[in-house]
PDB file of C-alpha atoms in Angstrom:
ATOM      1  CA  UNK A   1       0.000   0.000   0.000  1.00 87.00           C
ATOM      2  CA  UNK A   2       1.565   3.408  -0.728  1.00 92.00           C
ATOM      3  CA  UNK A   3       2.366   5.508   2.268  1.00 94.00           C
ATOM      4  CA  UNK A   4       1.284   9.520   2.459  1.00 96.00           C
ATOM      5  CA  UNK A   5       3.151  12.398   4.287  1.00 96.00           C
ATOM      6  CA  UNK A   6       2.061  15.869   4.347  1.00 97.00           C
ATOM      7  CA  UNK A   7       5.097  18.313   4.368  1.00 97.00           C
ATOM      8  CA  UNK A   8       3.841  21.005   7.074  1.00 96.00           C
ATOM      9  CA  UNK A   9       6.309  23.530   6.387  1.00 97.00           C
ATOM     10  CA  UNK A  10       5.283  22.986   2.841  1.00 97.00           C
ATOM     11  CA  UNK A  11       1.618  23.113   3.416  1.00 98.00           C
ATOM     12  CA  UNK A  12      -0.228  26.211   2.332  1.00 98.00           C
ATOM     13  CA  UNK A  13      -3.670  25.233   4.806  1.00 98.00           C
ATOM     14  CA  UNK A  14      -6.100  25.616   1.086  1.00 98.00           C
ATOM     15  CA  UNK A  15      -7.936  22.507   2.376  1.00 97.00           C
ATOM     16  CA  UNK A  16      -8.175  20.088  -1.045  1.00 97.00           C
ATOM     17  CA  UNK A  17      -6.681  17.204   0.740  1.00 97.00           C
ATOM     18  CA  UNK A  18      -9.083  17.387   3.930  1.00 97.00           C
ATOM     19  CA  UNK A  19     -11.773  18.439   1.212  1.00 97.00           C
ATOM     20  CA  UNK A  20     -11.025  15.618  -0.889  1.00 95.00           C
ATOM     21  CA  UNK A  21     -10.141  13.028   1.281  1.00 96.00           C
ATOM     22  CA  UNK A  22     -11.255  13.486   5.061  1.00 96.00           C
ATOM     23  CA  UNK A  23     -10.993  10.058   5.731  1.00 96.00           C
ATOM     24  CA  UNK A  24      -7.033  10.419   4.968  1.00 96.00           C
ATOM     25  CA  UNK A  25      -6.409  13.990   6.348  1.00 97.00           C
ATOM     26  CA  UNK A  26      -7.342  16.760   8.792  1.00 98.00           C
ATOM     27  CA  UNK A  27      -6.064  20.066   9.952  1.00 98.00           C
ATOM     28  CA  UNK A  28      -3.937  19.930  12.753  1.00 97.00           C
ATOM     29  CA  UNK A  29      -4.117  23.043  15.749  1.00 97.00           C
ATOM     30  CA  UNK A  30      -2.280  25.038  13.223  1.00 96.00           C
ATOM     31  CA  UNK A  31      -4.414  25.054  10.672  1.00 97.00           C
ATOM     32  CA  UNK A  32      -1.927  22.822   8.603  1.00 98.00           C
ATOM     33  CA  UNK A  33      -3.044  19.159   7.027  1.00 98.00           C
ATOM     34  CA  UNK A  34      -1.365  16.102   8.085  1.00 97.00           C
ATOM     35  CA  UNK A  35      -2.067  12.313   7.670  1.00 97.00           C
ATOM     36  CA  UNK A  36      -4.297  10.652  10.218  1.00 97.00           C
ATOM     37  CA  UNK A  37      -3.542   7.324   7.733  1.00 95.00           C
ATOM     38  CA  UNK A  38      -0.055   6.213   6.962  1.00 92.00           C
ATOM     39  CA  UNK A  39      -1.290   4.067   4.005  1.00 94.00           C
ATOM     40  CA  UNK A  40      -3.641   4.488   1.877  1.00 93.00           C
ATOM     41  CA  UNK A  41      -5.575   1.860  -0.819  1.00 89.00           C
ATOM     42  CA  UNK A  42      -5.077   3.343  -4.143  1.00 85.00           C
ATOM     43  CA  UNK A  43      -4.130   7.135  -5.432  1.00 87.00           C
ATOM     44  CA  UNK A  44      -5.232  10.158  -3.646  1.00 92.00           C
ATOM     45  CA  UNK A  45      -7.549  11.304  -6.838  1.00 91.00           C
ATOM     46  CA  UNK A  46      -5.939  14.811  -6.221  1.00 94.00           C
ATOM     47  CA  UNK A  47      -2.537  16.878  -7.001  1.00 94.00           C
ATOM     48  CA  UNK A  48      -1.422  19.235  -3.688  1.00 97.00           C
ATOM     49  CA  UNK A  49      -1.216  22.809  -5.073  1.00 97.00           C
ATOM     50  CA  UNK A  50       1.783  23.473  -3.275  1.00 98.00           C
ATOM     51  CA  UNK A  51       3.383  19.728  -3.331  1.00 97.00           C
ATOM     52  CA  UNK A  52       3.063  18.611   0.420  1.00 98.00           C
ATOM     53  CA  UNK A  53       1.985  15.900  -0.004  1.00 97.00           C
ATOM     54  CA  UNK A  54       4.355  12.603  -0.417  1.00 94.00           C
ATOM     55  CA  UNK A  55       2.749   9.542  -1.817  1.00 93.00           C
ATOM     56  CA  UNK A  56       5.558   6.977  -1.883  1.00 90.00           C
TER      57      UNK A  56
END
């Protein structure tokens, strides 16, 4: 199974990713997304605007 990071110094808080795929991530108390899944089953269906996320 492919494993996702979100880069938080990277991450510019638009919300696609949380929008997209809640199940995979959330805003953390900084208003930044992170992973709340290390894996996930398949592709995210989605490009990061500003490339923080890692799909590897």
């Amino acid at each position: 199974m492919p494993k996702v990071k979100v880069n938080s110094d990277v991450c510019g808080s638009c919300g696609l990713c949380v929008g997209s795929r809640p199940e995979v991530f959330e805003f953390d108390d900084e208003g930044k997304a992170k992973a709340v899944v290390s894996e996930i089953d398949g592709d995210l269906g989605f490009e990061c605007p500003f490339g923080a996320i890692e799909v590897e």
